XYZ file of C-alpha atoms in Angstrom:
108
model
C 114.987 61.344 -46.807
C 111.666 61.148 -45.670
C 110.310 58.164 -43.180
C 106.256 57.196 -43.647
C 104.412 53.715 -43.019
C 103.997 53.604 -46.697
C 105.182 54.729 -49.723
C 104.029 54.732 -53.649
C 106.714 55.822 -56.031
C 106.727 56.563 -59.954
C 109.466 57.692 -61.991
C 109.682 58.756 -65.667
C 113.584 58.563 -67.178
C 114.639 59.409 -70.769
C 118.650 59.034 -71.067
C 120.437 59.322 -73.869
C 123.945 60.584 -75.278
C 124.808 63.545 -76.844
C 127.842 63.849 -78.210
C 130.882 61.747 -78.301
C 133.711 64.479 -78.194
C 137.039 62.907 -77.995
C 138.793 65.321 -76.540
C 142.522 64.735 -74.932
C 143.894 67.524 -73.032
C 147.931 66.703 -72.669
C 147.794 63.504 -70.816
C 145.617 64.169 -68.719
C 142.089 63.875 -68.926
C 140.209 62.432 -72.091
C 136.371 62.875 -72.935
C 135.053 60.767 -73.987
C 131.206 60.541 -74.061
C 128.497 63.491 -72.598
C 125.253 61.791 -71.381
C 121.605 63.791 -70.318
C 118.839 61.759 -68.362
C 114.957 64.099 -68.246
C 113.077 62.731 -65.626
C 110.201 63.320 -63.222
C 109.397 61.515 -59.797
C 106.450 61.848 -57.845
C 106.362 59.859 -54.325
C 103.179 59.564 -51.646
C 103.783 59.342 -48.276
C 101.233 57.864 -46.041
C 101.363 58.062 -42.245
C 99.674 55.816 -39.485
C 101.208 56.498 -36.584
C 100.956 58.681 -34.606
C 99.082 60.564 -36.667
C 97.384 59.908 -40.146
C 97.968 61.478 -43.141
C 99.983 61.536 -46.471
C 101.813 64.360 -48.527
C 103.001 63.777 -52.004
C 106.800 65.033 -53.124
C 106.624 65.430 -57.380
C 110.154 66.591 -58.673
C 111.597 66.905 -62.515
C 114.986 68.150 -63.748
C 118.069 67.126 -66.100
C 121.387 65.220 -64.946
C 124.118 65.950 -67.010
C 126.647 63.722 -67.064
C 130.281 63.132 -68.488
C 132.346 60.157 -69.256
C 136.136 60.363 -68.900
C 139.587 58.965 -68.112
C 141.461 60.620 -66.089
C 145.760 60.409 -66.060
C 145.022 57.429 -68.634
C 143.926 54.958 -65.792
C 140.993 55.803 -64.209
C 137.221 55.979 -65.892
C 135.390 58.302 -64.066
C 131.700 59.261 -64.481
C 130.874 62.867 -62.911
C 127.713 64.765 -63.344
C 125.212 67.534 -62.136
C 121.314 67.502 -61.434
C 119.198 70.395 -61.260
C 116.072 69.358 -60.155
C 112.590 71.357 -59.892
C 110.767 70.500 -55.826
C 106.993 71.353 -57.325
C 105.577 71.511 -53.747
C 107.816 74.374 -51.883
C 106.223 73.187 -48.601
C 108.817 69.895 -48.109
C 111.731 71.561 -49.806
C 114.952 72.492 -47.743
C 114.825 75.939 -46.876
C 111.584 76.358 -49.495
C 114.342 76.275 -52.268
C 112.595 74.258 -55.400
C 115.719 74.869 -57.375
C 118.378 72.135 -56.094
C 121.568 71.465 -57.970
C 123.333 68.692 -57.128
C 127.025 67.309 -57.792
C 127.006 63.525 -59.076
C 130.086 61.075 -58.694
C 128.798 57.691 -60.244
C 131.200 55.406 -60.812
C 135.376 55.211 -60.202
C 137.138 52.067 -62.366
C 140.373 51.457 -62.625
């Protein structure tokens, strides 16, 4: 998370379903759909105070998400995200490969 006086962002996403497996594991889990999202994002941050300057942040990656029904009651959307950060200078602990767990939704 960065703060700046001015932020300009450009993003491209391509989301698509991979498969509809319709697999049930007992009465516990019913896997309905597996989806993917390919993305690339770039942002330019401009600063005016206390020093003038700017920085460019760019990342690309993929998200895999899983739609399933849990205990025949809860619809859930969980996933994993892999991001490659193009500028090592601004990467957390200089690690350009980032992995995140996603909890996108729960409904009953």
